[in-house]
């Protein structure tokens, strides 16, 4: 996808322009650090798989990357994170206020670009998605430090905060290709399942991964007292003593016992169970697009779902 992605990067660069120097500095800082660009790839791949090759697909691909970047800027402030994409986070480098405000700039620039595509359905999909993402973050805040949340509560948060933008990206590819509603829904189903798989892996890498490969600090979820699936699984499969240790860590956001907790998560099978749940979602994603006509874009979408489960960063 190198050629297509360089078109997206060209749109991104052009649309970052502002008379305000600090906006350009911070937005280039975070966007220039790279990232996997999965969400724009979804827009492009679904548009191509459905036969659409117009330039609006690059605009919309840049839009979803801007929204994603705005959420990262805000999220790193909320989580007080210090490392992202292998660099100091923007909040660590430029401060919380500047980070939040540049997030607002990117978010509102994304809406200006959407309007320029001149399709009410595009605005509809993204207005809905961004609203649900914000709900997901608030739900997550409410679950913080609560070791008693259910797996259903946990899955709701990840469907809202992460899977919704994947779903919207996939759907937009279908919307600009003028696909019939049932095809649009099938693409959205793929995006939602892929996004869920992606966040499940994100959550397990916080216990299994390493900081250098991930480009962000491992153990951050525990430090914040986030009850994710590896911990929920370990609590329900560990001994009484292990359960108490994990409950305390979630309640107080301690990481002094991180090494012990990682050991318990591994021994009880919390990592493998989370990866298995991600595999289930990736399988569902693949099944959703079974009926799309054969194409190289479809092949890439099938490959993307497999790779997102086995990824280590
Ligand atoms: C501005 C609409 C808006 C909402 C603010 C803070 C917040 C509400 C939402 C945060 C949502 C969030 C950051 C969810 C986590 C998603 C996630 C898995 C991010 C990492 O994505 P990658 O791995 O990142 O695709 P790269 O660096 O590869 O781009």
GROMACS .gro file of C-alpha atoms and ligand atoms in nm:
model
  342
    1UNK     CA    1   0.000   0.000   0.000
    2UNK     CA    2   0.308   0.224  -0.006
    3UNK     CA    3   0.191   0.445  -0.292
    4UNK     CA    4  -0.157   0.491  -0.150
    5UNK     CA    5  -0.018   0.568   0.194
    6UNK     CA    6   0.216   0.831   0.058
    7UNK     CA    7  -0.091   1.005  -0.092
    8UNK     CA    8  -0.253   0.997   0.252
    9UNK     CA    9   0.064   1.139   0.408
   10UNK     CA   10   0.061   1.420   0.152
   11UNK     CA   11  -0.296   1.512   0.253
   12UNK     CA   12  -0.201   1.489   0.622
   13UNK     CA   13   0.097   1.722   0.574
   14UNK     CA   14  -0.107   1.974   0.373
   15UNK     CA   15  -0.390   1.978   0.627
   16UNK     CA   16  -0.165   2.029   0.928
   17UNK     CA   17  -0.093   2.382   0.820
   18UNK     CA   18  -0.178   2.657   1.067
   19UNK     CA   19  -0.061   3.013   1.130
   20UNK     CA   20  -0.008   2.915   1.491
   21UNK     CA   21   0.346   2.782   1.522
   22UNK     CA   22   0.286   2.564   1.830
   23UNK     CA   23   0.003   2.380   1.653
   24UNK     CA   24   0.231   2.286   1.364
   25UNK     CA   25   0.513   2.193   1.600
   26UNK     CA   26   0.308   1.956   1.818
   27UNK     CA   27   0.100   1.804   1.540
   28UNK     CA   28   0.412   1.732   1.331
   29UNK     CA   29   0.581   1.594   1.644
   30UNK     CA   30   0.314   1.331   1.705
   31UNK     CA   31   0.215   1.254   1.346
   32UNK     CA   32   0.578   1.251   1.232
   33UNK     CA   33   0.652   0.981   1.492
   34UNK     CA   34   0.467   0.742   1.261
   35UNK     CA   35   0.225   0.488   1.395
   36UNK     CA   36   0.082   0.193   1.210
   37UNK     CA   37  -0.183   0.398   1.021
   38UNK     CA   38  -0.429   0.109   1.047
   39UNK     CA   39  -0.746   0.317   1.040
   40UNK     CA   40  -0.661   0.502   0.716
   41UNK     CA   41  -0.563   0.168   0.563
   42UNK     CA   42  -0.914   0.040   0.640
   43UNK     CA   43  -1.075   0.333   0.455
   44UNK     CA   44  -0.852   0.277   0.152
   45UNK     CA   45  -0.882  -0.102   0.146
   46UNK     CA   46  -1.262  -0.105   0.174
   47UNK     CA   47  -1.298   0.168  -0.088
   48UNK     CA   48  -1.074  -0.031  -0.326
   49UNK     CA   49  -1.237  -0.365  -0.245
   50UNK     CA   50  -1.568  -0.206  -0.350
   51UNK     CA   51  -1.426  -0.051  -0.667
   52UNK     CA   52  -1.387   0.315  -0.559
   53UNK     CA   53  -1.060   0.492  -0.646
   54UNK     CA   54  -1.151   0.865  -0.628
   55UNK     CA   55  -0.932   1.115  -0.437
   56UNK     CA   56  -1.192   1.152  -0.156
   57UNK     CA   57  -1.064   0.825  -0.014
   58UNK     CA   58  -0.730   0.991   0.070
   59UNK     CA   59  -0.911   1.282   0.236
   60UNK     CA   60  -1.120   1.046   0.449
   61UNK     CA   61  -0.819   0.832   0.534
   62UNK     CA   62  -0.644   1.146   0.664
   63UNK     CA   63  -0.961   1.243   0.855
   64UNK     CA   64  -0.967   0.918   1.055
   65UNK     CA   65  -0.594   0.947   1.129
   66UNK     CA   66  -0.650   1.302   1.259
   67UNK     CA   67  -0.932   1.183   1.483
   68UNK     CA   68  -0.715   0.895   1.605
   69UNK     CA   69  -0.427   1.135   1.676
   70UNK     CA   70  -0.658   1.373   1.865
   71UNK     CA   71  -0.772   1.085   2.086
   72UNK     CA   72  -0.409   0.982   2.151
   73UNK     CA   73  -0.316   1.337   2.254
   74UNK     CA   74  -0.612   1.352   2.491
   75UNK     CA   75  -0.563   0.997   2.617
   76UNK     CA   76  -0.198   1.050   2.707
   77UNK     CA   77  -0.297   1.352   2.917
   78UNK     CA   78  -0.577   1.158   3.091
   79UNK     CA   79  -0.346   0.861   3.156
   80UNK     CA   80  -0.041   1.078   3.238
   81UNK     CA   81   0.159   0.866   2.991
   82UNK     CA   82   0.519   0.955   2.920
   83UNK     CA   83   0.607   0.740   2.617
   84UNK     CA   84   0.426   0.699   2.281
   85UNK     CA   85   0.554   0.576   1.946
   86UNK     CA   86   0.900   0.541   2.100
   87UNK     CA   87   0.918   0.909   2.194
   88UNK     CA   88   0.830   1.126   2.488
   89UNK     CA   89   0.454   1.193   2.470
   90UNK     CA   90   0.342   1.540   2.361
   91UNK     CA   91   0.213   1.607   2.713
   92UNK     CA   92   0.553   1.521   2.861
   93UNK     CA   93   0.729   1.736   2.602
   94UNK     CA   94   0.493   2.036   2.568
   95UNK     CA   95   0.260   2.010   2.870
   96UNK     CA   96  -0.099   1.900   2.922
   97UNK     CA   97  -0.270   2.221   2.812
   98UNK     CA   98  -0.088   2.239   2.478
   99UNK     CA   99  -0.154   1.868   2.413
  100UNK     CA  100  -0.528   1.890   2.480
  101UNK     CA  101  -0.563   2.205   2.271
  102UNK     CA  102  -0.372   2.066   1.973
  103UNK     CA  103  -0.592   1.756   2.003
  104UNK     CA  104  -0.889   1.993   1.971
  105UNK     CA  105  -0.730   2.150   1.664
  106UNK     CA  106  -0.684   1.812   1.493
  107UNK     CA  107  -1.034   1.702   1.588
  108UNK     CA  108  -1.195   2.016   1.449
  109UNK     CA  109  -0.971   2.014   1.138
  110UNK     CA  110  -1.100   1.662   1.076
  111UNK     CA  111  -1.457   1.796   1.080
  112UNK     CA  112  -1.364   2.076   0.834
  113UNK     CA  113  -1.225   1.809   0.600
  114UNK     CA  114  -1.534   1.590   0.636
  115UNK     CA  115  -1.757   1.880   0.539
  116UNK     CA  116  -1.544   1.935   0.228
  117UNK     CA  117  -1.624   1.578   0.116
  118UNK     CA  118  -1.984   1.703   0.105
  119UNK     CA  119  -2.160   1.379   0.203
  120UNK     CA  120  -2.404   1.393   0.493
  121UNK     CA  121  -2.356   1.019   0.555
  122UNK     CA  122  -1.982   1.074   0.620
  123UNK     CA  123  -2.061   1.337   0.884
  124UNK     CA  124  -2.327   1.111   1.030
  125UNK     CA  125  -2.085   0.816   1.068
  126UNK     CA  126  -1.802   1.019   1.219
  127UNK     CA  127  -2.017   1.236   1.448
  128UNK     CA  128  -2.161   0.914   1.588
  129UNK     CA  129  -1.821   0.744   1.618
  130UNK     CA  130  -1.646   1.031   1.799
  131UNK     CA  131  -1.936   1.061   2.041
  132UNK     CA  132  -1.919   0.689   2.124
  133UNK     CA  133  -1.537   0.707   2.166
  134UNK     CA  134  -1.581   0.981   2.426
  135UNK     CA  135  -1.848   0.770   2.602
  136UNK     CA  136  -1.603   0.478   2.605
  137UNK     CA  137  -1.337   0.686   2.776
  138UNK     CA  138  -1.582   0.805   3.040
  139UNK     CA  139  -1.703   0.448   3.098
  140UNK     CA  140  -1.341   0.340   3.136
  141UNK     CA  141  -1.288   0.618   3.390
  142UNK     CA  142  -1.586   0.488   3.587
  143UNK     CA  143  -1.439   0.134   3.583
  144UNK     CA  144  -1.096   0.248   3.699
  145UNK     CA  145  -0.977   0.088   4.026
  146UNK     CA  146  -1.277  -0.147   4.022
  147UNK     CA  147  -1.170  -0.513   4.031
  148UNK     CA  148  -1.534  -0.629   4.026
  149UNK     CA  149  -1.627  -0.522   3.673
  150UNK     CA  150  -1.752  -0.803   3.448
  151UNK     CA  151  -1.599  -0.914   3.119
  152UNK     CA  152  -1.911  -0.770   2.953
  153UNK     CA  153  -1.841  -0.427   3.105
  154UNK     CA  154  -1.480  -0.451   2.989
  155UNK     CA  155  -1.580  -0.549   2.635
  156UNK     CA  156  -1.824  -0.258   2.618
  157UNK     CA  157  -1.544  -0.014   2.695
  158UNK     CA  158  -1.317  -0.151   2.424
  159UNK     CA  159  -1.594  -0.160   2.166
  160UNK     CA  160  -1.663   0.207   2.237
  161UNK     CA  161  -1.316   0.353   2.288
  162UNK     CA  162  -1.126   0.159   2.018
  163UNK     CA  163  -1.345  -0.058   1.796
  164UNK     CA  164  -1.582   0.227   1.708
  165UNK     CA  165  -1.321   0.418   1.505
  166UNK     CA  166  -1.214   0.098   1.326
  167UNK     CA  167  -1.581   0.033   1.250
  168UNK     CA  168  -1.633   0.388   1.121
  169UNK     CA  169  -1.318   0.370   0.904
  170UNK     CA  170  -1.430   0.046   0.740
  171UNK     CA  171  -1.784   0.179   0.695
  172UNK     CA  172  -1.658   0.500   0.532
  173UNK     CA  173  -1.477   0.300   0.264
  174UNK     CA  174  -1.815   0.147   0.178
  175UNK     CA  175  -2.000   0.480   0.204
  176UNK     CA  176  -1.778   0.654  -0.052
  177UNK     CA  177  -1.804   0.351  -0.280
  178UNK     CA  178  -2.186   0.388  -0.262
  179UNK     CA  179  -2.217   0.028  -0.149
  180UNK     CA  180  -2.563  -0.104  -0.059
  181UNK     CA  181  -2.657  -0.090   0.313
  182UNK     CA  182  -2.599  -0.462   0.375
  183UNK     CA  183  -2.247  -0.439   0.230
  184UNK     CA  184  -2.178  -0.126   0.435
  185UNK     CA  185  -2.289  -0.312   0.748
  186UNK     CA  186  -2.069  -0.611   0.665
  187UNK     CA  187  -1.766  -0.379   0.631
  188UNK     CA  188  -1.857  -0.213   0.963
  189UNK     CA  189  -1.882  -0.559   1.126
  190UNK     CA  190  -1.530  -0.635   1.005
  191UNK     CA  191  -1.401  -0.306   1.148
  192UNK     CA  192  -1.571  -0.355   1.484
  193UNK     CA  193  -1.438  -0.710   1.524
  194UNK     CA  194  -1.088  -0.611   1.409
  195UNK     CA  195  -1.085  -0.314   1.648
  196UNK     CA  196  -1.193  -0.537   1.936
  197UNK     CA  197  -0.919  -0.789   1.852
  198UNK     CA  198  -0.672  -0.505   1.828
  199UNK     CA  199  -0.753  -0.365   2.173
  200UNK     CA  200  -0.750  -0.713   2.330
  201UNK     CA  201  -0.395  -0.756   2.199
  202UNK     CA  202  -0.307  -0.404   2.315
  203UNK     CA  203  -0.420  -0.504   2.664
  204UNK     CA  204  -0.224  -0.829   2.671
  205UNK     CA  205   0.091  -0.659   2.540
  206UNK     CA  206   0.081  -0.437   2.848
  207UNK     CA  207   0.173  -0.755   3.042
  208UNK     CA  208   0.362  -0.953   2.781
  209UNK     CA  209   0.531  -0.700   2.556
  210UNK     CA  210   0.846  -0.499   2.600
  211UNK     CA  211   0.873  -0.123   2.616
  212UNK     CA  212   1.124  -0.092   2.335
  213UNK     CA  213   0.920  -0.287   2.078
  214UNK     CA  214   0.591  -0.130   2.185
  215UNK     CA  215   0.722   0.227   2.195
  216UNK     CA  216   0.519   0.282   2.513
  217UNK     CA  217   0.564   0.180   2.875
  218UNK     CA  218   0.450  -0.170   2.972
  219UNK     CA  219   0.267  -0.192   3.306
  220UNK     CA  220   0.087   0.140   3.248
  221UNK     CA  221  -0.257  -0.025   3.272
  222UNK     CA  222  -0.181  -0.164   3.615
  223UNK     CA  223  -0.032   0.165   3.731
  224UNK     CA  224  -0.360   0.332   3.639
  225UNK     CA  225  -0.568   0.057   3.803
  226UNK     CA  226  -0.727  -0.049   3.472
  227UNK     CA  227  -0.909  -0.383   3.506
  228UNK     CA  228  -0.832  -0.541   3.167
  229UNK     CA  229  -0.901  -0.898   3.052
  230UNK     CA  230  -0.559  -1.047   3.143
  231UNK     CA  231  -0.621  -0.937   3.504
  232UNK     CA  232  -0.990  -1.034   3.512
  233UNK     CA  233  -0.897  -1.380   3.383
  234UNK     CA  234  -0.608  -1.419   3.628
  235UNK     CA  235  -0.836  -1.322   3.919
  236UNK     CA  236  -1.093  -1.582   3.826
  237UNK     CA  237  -0.832  -1.857   3.774
  238UNK     CA  238  -0.574  -1.781   4.045
  239UNK     CA  239  -0.550  -1.881   4.411
  240UNK     CA  240  -0.717  -1.677   4.686
  241UNK     CA  241  -0.383  -1.514   4.765
  242UNK     CA  242  -0.317  -1.425   4.398
  243UNK     CA  243  -0.667  -1.284   4.364
  244UNK     CA  244  -0.613  -1.061   4.667
  245UNK     CA  245  -0.282  -0.935   4.531
  246UNK     CA  246  -0.439  -0.841   4.195
  247UNK     CA  247  -0.747  -0.683   4.358
  248UNK     CA  248  -0.522  -0.466   4.574
  249UNK     CA  249  -0.313  -0.362   4.277
  250UNK     CA  250  -0.622  -0.261   4.076
  251UNK     CA  251  -0.773  -0.076   4.371
  252UNK     CA  252  -0.457   0.116   4.451
  253UNK     CA  253  -0.287   0.130   4.111
  254UNK     CA  254   0.038  -0.012   4.250
  255UNK     CA  255   0.309  -0.145   4.028
  256UNK     CA  256   0.567  -0.245   4.290
  257UNK     CA  257   0.438  -0.603   4.250
  258UNK     CA  258   0.420  -0.579   3.867
  259UNK     CA  259   0.668  -0.867   3.818
  260UNK     CA  260   0.467  -1.095   4.052
  261UNK     CA  261   0.142  -0.999   3.881
  262UNK     CA  262   0.286  -1.060   3.534
  263UNK     CA  263   0.393  -1.405   3.665
  264UNK     CA  264   0.039  -1.477   3.788
  265UNK     CA  265  -0.121  -1.353   3.465
  266UNK     CA  266   0.109  -1.584   3.267
  267UNK     CA  267   0.072  -1.887   3.495
  268UNK     CA  268  -0.308  -1.868   3.503
  269UNK     CA  269  -0.325  -1.839   3.123
  270UNK     CA  270  -0.451  -1.478   3.120
  271UNK     CA  271  -0.230  -1.385   2.825
  272UNK     CA  272  -0.329  -1.684   2.615
  273UNK     CA  273  -0.700  -1.646   2.702
  274UNK     CA  274  -0.689  -1.281   2.592
  275UNK     CA  275  -0.512  -1.373   2.268
  276UNK     CA  276  -0.768  -1.647   2.211
  277UNK     CA  277  -1.050  -1.394   2.254
  278UNK     CA  278  -0.869  -1.173   2.000
  279UNK     CA  279  -0.842  -1.469   1.760
  280UNK     CA  280  -1.217  -1.521   1.789
  281UNK     CA  281  -1.277  -1.157   1.695
  282UNK     CA  282  -1.031  -1.178   1.404
  283UNK     CA  283  -1.213  -1.489   1.276
  284UNK     CA  284  -1.543  -1.300   1.300
  285UNK     CA  285  -1.387  -1.010   1.108
  286UNK     CA  286  -1.279  -1.243   0.827
  287UNK     CA  287  -1.622  -1.410   0.814
  288UNK     CA  288  -1.793  -1.068   0.779
  289UNK     CA  289  -1.627  -0.999   0.446
  290UNK     CA  290  -1.658  -1.346   0.300
  291UNK     CA  291  -1.908  -1.225   0.041
  292UNK     CA  292  -1.701  -0.932  -0.091
  293UNK     CA  293  -1.581  -0.998  -0.447
  294UNK     CA  294  -1.222  -1.128  -0.473
  295UNK     CA  295  -0.960  -0.850  -0.496
  296UNK     CA  296  -0.610  -0.774  -0.374
  297UNK     CA  297  -0.761  -0.526  -0.124
  298UNK     CA  298  -0.977  -0.804   0.020
  299UNK     CA  299  -0.669  -1.028   0.049
  300UNK     CA  300  -0.492  -0.752   0.243
  301UNK     CA  301  -0.790  -0.715   0.477
  302UNK     CA  302  -0.779  -1.089   0.547
  303UNK     CA  303  -0.405  -1.066   0.614
  304UNK     CA  304  -0.449  -0.759   0.837
  305UNK     CA  305  -0.690  -0.945   1.064
  306UNK     CA  306  -0.444  -1.233   1.110
  307UNK     CA  307  -0.146  -1.003   1.168
  308UNK     CA  308  -0.324  -0.784   1.423
  309UNK     CA  309  -0.363  -1.082   1.655
  310UNK     CA  310  -0.004  -1.204   1.632
  311UNK     CA  311   0.151  -0.855   1.651
  312UNK     CA  312   0.407  -0.759   1.917
  313UNK     CA  313   0.381  -0.377   1.879
  314LIG     C1  314  -1.113   1.364   2.078
  314LIG     C2  315  -1.306   1.220   1.994
  314LIG     C3  316  -1.213   1.256   2.101
  314LIG     C4  317  -1.221   1.184   2.217
  314LIG     C5  318  -1.137   1.199   2.334
  314LIG     C6  319  -0.931   1.040   2.523
  314LIG     C7  320  -1.041   0.994   2.435
  314LIG     C8  321  -1.163   1.079   2.424
  314LIG     C9  322  -1.034   0.879   2.366
  314LIG    C10  323  -0.914   0.788   2.369
  314LIG    C11  324  -0.943   0.662   2.295
  314LIG    C12  325  -0.819   0.576   2.282
  314LIG    C13  326  -0.684   0.639   2.278
  314LIG    C14  327  -0.831   0.443   2.274
  314LIG    C15  328  -0.714   0.352   2.259
  314LIG    C16  329  -0.699   0.316   2.113
  314LIG    C17  330  -0.567   0.254   2.079
  314LIG    C18  331  -0.555   0.105   2.080
  314LIG    C19  332  -0.465   0.331   2.046
  314LIG    C20  333  -0.338   0.282   1.992
  314LIG     O1  334  -0.360   0.268   1.852
  314LIG     P1  335  -0.245   0.221   1.754
  314LIG     O2  336  -0.171   0.104   1.811
  314LIG     O3  337  -0.150   0.347   1.756
  314LIG     O4  338  -0.309   0.204   1.619
  314LIG     P2  339  -0.044   0.392   1.644
  314LIG     O5  340   0.066   0.460   1.725
  314LIG     O6  341   0.004   0.270   1.570
  314LIG     O7  342  -0.117   0.490   1.556
   0.00000   0.00000   0.00000
